[in-house]
């Protein structure tokens, strides 16, 4: 199993690659859609999965689904975010977090997600073997209600459950539910040796995650 990082501004999309088959994890913003599409063209992409429903991760889902002729999957709890990213209130309690929150709220107000209907809803324990990639879905709520990640055994893709934006990795700076966010960060820390791939920032080895 290989993980191919597609850097789109300050947001990461990923290809989970197994042989020639690949699953695209997150899709980035509109201005990066050609870059993501070209990266996907190198593989046989079978599915698009979204770690959560925020615009910076989901804005190109409809475009890429149509161009690649593949379905989209996500957690049902984030479905309302596709219509309005403000439908789940976010909070931040650090200086950096409040700066990121301000920028995020502006983005949520000015940019929308082109309409699409997920064909599949994912939940804890689902296996993606049917799409050619042996990865398991794990639920990582807190940043949003429906935040999910993908465990390959060696790699763990966590979306925005954790971030690596400023100097060192940490639990997410923005959260809808603080208790759930802390629980998800602790769960990841308890999963043992993995390479962690973040929605924002470079990958890192697993550790105990703090705020």
Short mmCIF file of C-alpha atoms in Angstrom, two decimals:
data_model
loop_
_atom_site.label_atom_id
_atom_site.label_comp_id
_atom_site.label_asym_id
_atom_site.label_seq_id
_atom_site.Cartn_x
_atom_site.Cartn_y
_atom_site.Cartn_z
CA UNK A 1 0.00 0.00 0.00
CA UNK A 2 1.26 3.46 -0.93
CA UNK A 3 -0.07 6.87 0.04
CA UNK A 4 0.37 9.61 -2.56
CA UNK A 5 0.02 13.12 -1.17
CA UNK A 6 -1.52 15.74 -3.45
CA UNK A 7 -0.79 19.15 -1.94
CA UNK A 8 -3.46 21.69 -2.88
CA UNK A 9 -2.58 24.94 -1.18
CA UNK A 10 -2.70 24.26 2.57
CA UNK A 11 -5.02 21.26 2.13
CA UNK A 12 -3.94 17.71 1.36
CA UNK A 13 -5.72 15.23 -0.83
CA UNK A 14 -4.44 11.66 -0.98
CA UNK A 15 -4.47 8.61 -3.17
CA UNK A 16 -4.48 5.29 -1.32
CA UNK A 17 -2.82 3.09 -3.92
CA UNK A 18 -2.88 -0.71 -4.00
CA UNK A 19 -1.43 -2.09 -7.22
CA UNK A 20 -3.09 -0.04 -9.96
CA UNK A 21 -6.27 0.59 -7.97
CA UNK A 22 -6.58 3.79 -5.97
CA UNK A 23 -9.09 5.59 -3.80
CA UNK A 24 -9.03 9.39 -3.71
CA UNK A 25 -9.31 10.82 -0.20
CA UNK A 26 -10.68 14.39 -0.23
CA UNK A 27 -10.79 16.65 -3.27
CA UNK A 28 -9.53 20.15 -2.41
CA UNK A 29 -10.87 23.51 -3.58
CA UNK A 30 -12.00 24.46 -7.08
CA UNK A 31 -8.79 26.26 -8.05
CA UNK A 32 -6.82 23.02 -7.60
CA UNK A 33 -9.19 20.66 -9.37
CA UNK A 34 -7.03 20.16 -12.50
CA UNK A 35 -4.00 19.26 -10.36
CA UNK A 36 -6.00 16.65 -8.46
CA UNK A 37 -7.53 15.27 -11.65
CA UNK A 38 -4.11 14.90 -13.30
CA UNK A 39 -2.76 13.05 -10.24
CA UNK A 40 -5.72 10.68 -10.40
CA UNK A 41 -5.15 9.97 -14.11
CA UNK A 42 -2.00 8.02 -13.23
CA UNK A 43 -4.07 5.32 -11.49
CA UNK A 44 -7.31 3.42 -11.79
CA UNK A 45 -9.35 5.44 -9.29
CA UNK A 46 -12.38 3.46 -8.14
CA UNK A 47 -13.90 5.67 -5.42
CA UNK A 48 -13.80 9.17 -3.91
CA UNK A 49 -14.07 9.33 -0.11
CA UNK A 50 -14.45 12.46 2.00
CA UNK A 51 -13.02 12.66 5.50
CA UNK A 52 -15.62 15.33 6.27
CA UNK A 53 -17.90 17.83 4.59
CA UNK A 54 -15.99 21.13 4.69
CA UNK A 55 -15.59 23.04 1.44
CA UNK A 56 -11.79 22.88 1.36
CA UNK A 57 -11.99 19.08 1.37
CA UNK A 58 -15.13 18.52 -0.69
CA UNK A 59 -15.49 21.32 -3.26
CA UNK A 60 -14.20 19.25 -6.19
CA UNK A 61 -16.14 16.10 -5.38
CA UNK A 62 -18.82 16.56 -8.05
CA UNK A 63 -16.29 17.60 -10.72
CA UNK A 64 -13.92 14.71 -10.06
CA UNK A 65 -16.72 12.17 -9.75
CA UNK A 66 -18.02 13.19 -13.18
CA UNK A 67 -14.58 13.27 -14.85
CA UNK A 68 -13.39 9.99 -13.34
CA UNK A 69 -16.80 8.30 -13.48
CA UNK A 70 -16.56 7.05 -9.91
CA UNK A 71 -18.93 7.30 -6.92
CA UNK A 72 -18.52 9.43 -3.79
CA UNK A 73 -18.71 8.15 -0.21
CA UNK A 74 -18.76 9.94 3.14
CA UNK A 75 -20.30 9.70 6.62
CA UNK A 76 -24.02 10.45 6.76
CA UNK A 77 -23.60 12.77 9.77
CA UNK A 78 -21.87 15.40 7.59
CA UNK A 79 -24.47 15.42 4.82
CA UNK A 80 -25.95 18.79 5.86
CA UNK A 81 -22.52 20.40 5.56
CA UNK A 82 -22.66 19.94 1.81
CA UNK A 83 -25.47 22.50 1.69
CA UNK A 84 -24.06 24.88 4.32
CA UNK A 85 -20.69 24.51 6.06
CA UNK A 86 -22.04 26.66 8.89
CA UNK A 87 -24.64 24.05 9.84
CA UNK A 88 -22.24 22.63 12.44
CA UNK A 89 -20.87 25.41 14.63
CA UNK A 90 -17.08 25.40 15.06
CA UNK A 91 -15.15 26.62 18.11
CA UNK A 92 -11.49 27.40 18.77
CA UNK A 93 -9.83 28.10 22.11
CA UNK A 94 -6.22 28.90 21.17
CA UNK A 95 -4.80 32.01 19.52
CA UNK A 96 -3.83 30.11 16.36
CA UNK A 97 -7.11 28.26 16.36
CA UNK A 98 -9.09 31.50 16.46
CA UNK A 99 -7.11 32.84 13.50
CA UNK A 100 -7.80 29.68 11.52
CA UNK A 101 -11.45 29.79 12.56
CA UNK A 102 -11.86 33.35 11.30
CA UNK A 103 -10.39 32.42 7.91
CA UNK A 104 -12.51 29.27 7.76
CA UNK A 105 -15.76 31.10 8.45
CA UNK A 106 -15.01 33.56 5.66
CA UNK A 107 -14.38 30.64 3.33
CA UNK A 108 -17.63 28.94 4.37
CA UNK A 109 -19.54 32.13 3.58
CA UNK A 110 -18.01 32.87 0.19
CA UNK A 111 -17.41 29.43 -1.34
CA UNK A 112 -19.92 26.65 -1.81
CA UNK A 113 -19.79 22.96 -2.66
CA UNK A 114 -21.30 22.08 -6.05
CA UNK A 115 -24.23 19.75 -5.51
CA UNK A 116 -23.76 15.99 -5.51
CA UNK A 117 -25.34 12.96 -3.88
CA UNK A 118 -23.03 10.47 -2.17
CA UNK A 119 -23.72 6.97 -3.42
CA UNK A 120 -22.43 5.34 -0.25
CA UNK A 121 -22.36 6.29 3.41
CA UNK A 122 -19.42 5.01 5.42
CA UNK A 123 -19.26 4.13 9.09
CA UNK A 124 -16.97 2.54 11.65
CA UNK A 125 -15.51 -0.78 10.54
CA UNK A 126 -16.43 -0.59 6.85
CA UNK A 127 -13.79 -2.18 4.62
CA UNK A 128 -12.92 -0.72 1.21
CA UNK A 129 -11.68 -3.97 -0.36
CA UNK A 130 -14.54 -3.92 -2.86
CA UNK A 131 -12.88 -0.88 -4.45
CA UNK A 132 -9.49 -2.57 -4.63
CA UNK A 133 -7.88 -0.98 -1.57
CA UNK A 134 -7.59 -2.83 1.78
CA UNK A 135 -8.37 0.05 4.13
CA UNK A 136 -10.77 0.23 7.07
CA UNK A 137 -12.99 3.18 7.99
CA UNK A 138 -12.64 4.62 11.50
CA UNK A 139 -14.95 7.26 12.94
CA UNK A 140 -13.08 10.30 14.31
CA UNK A 141 -15.79 12.80 15.34
CA UNK A 142 -15.09 16.14 16.94
CA UNK A 143 -13.92 18.43 14.15
CA UNK A 144 -17.28 17.60 12.59
CA UNK A 145 -19.93 15.06 13.57
CA UNK A 146 -19.13 12.84 10.62
CA UNK A 147 -15.33 13.06 10.48
CA UNK A 148 -13.78 9.76 9.45
CA UNK A 149 -10.33 8.35 8.74
CA UNK A 150 -8.84 5.37 6.95
CA UNK A 151 -6.56 2.74 8.50
CA UNK A 152 -4.39 0.58 6.26
CA UNK A 153 -2.43 -1.02 9.10
CA UNK A 154 0.74 0.90 8.28
CA UNK A 155 -0.86 4.24 7.44
CA UNK A 156 -3.65 6.28 9.00
CA UNK A 157 -5.34 9.09 7.12
CA UNK A 158 -7.10 11.30 9.65
CA UNK A 159 -8.51 14.29 7.77
CA UNK A 160 -8.82 17.20 10.21
CA UNK A 161 -9.08 15.06 13.36
CA UNK A 162 -5.43 16.12 13.80
CA UNK A 163 -3.48 18.94 12.17
CA UNK A 164 0.18 19.65 11.44
CA UNK A 165 -0.02 23.29 10.38
CA UNK A 166 2.21 25.13 12.85
CA UNK A 167 5.57 23.73 14.01
CA UNK A 168 4.28 20.45 15.45
CA UNK A 169 1.32 18.08 15.03
CA UNK A 170 -1.57 18.45 17.45
CA UNK A 171 -5.25 17.77 17.93
CA UNK A 172 -7.45 19.77 15.58
CA UNK A 173 -7.50 23.53 16.17
CA UNK A 174 -11.20 23.77 15.30
CA UNK A 175 -13.90 21.58 16.75
CA UNK A 176 -17.63 21.13 16.72
CA UNK A 177 -17.56 18.94 19.83
CA UNK A 178 -14.58 19.31 22.17
CA UNK A 179 -15.10 16.08 24.10
CA UNK A 180 -15.42 14.03 20.92
CA UNK A 181 -12.39 15.79 19.42
CA UNK A 182 -10.22 14.90 22.40
CA UNK A 183 -11.50 11.35 22.34
CA UNK A 184 -10.62 10.97 18.67
CA UNK A 185 -7.12 12.37 19.22
CA UNK A 186 -6.59 9.95 22.11
CA UNK A 187 -7.88 7.05 20.03
CA UNK A 188 -5.40 7.79 17.28
CA UNK A 189 -2.57 7.97 19.83
CA UNK A 190 -3.57 4.56 21.16
CA UNK A 191 -3.46 2.90 17.74
CA UNK A 192 0.27 2.26 17.85
CA UNK A 193 2.85 2.69 15.14
CA UNK A 194 1.35 4.27 12.06
CA UNK A 195 2.35 7.00 9.68
CA UNK A 196 -0.26 9.70 10.16
CA UNK A 197 -1.39 11.66 7.10
CA UNK A 198 -3.12 14.94 7.93
CA UNK A 199 -5.65 17.07 6.10
CA UNK A 200 -3.29 19.98 6.73
CA UNK A 201 0.50 19.58 6.98
CA UNK A 202 3.12 16.90 6.38
CA UNK A 203 2.85 13.33 7.56
CA UNK A 204 4.35 12.22 10.90
CA UNK A 205 4.77 9.10 13.01
CA UNK A 206 2.08 8.36 15.56
CA UNK A 207 2.40 9.69 19.11
CA UNK A 208 0.25 10.94 21.97
CA UNK A 209 -1.58 13.92 20.57
CA UNK A 210 -2.04 17.07 22.64
CA UNK A 211 -3.65 20.44 22.10
#
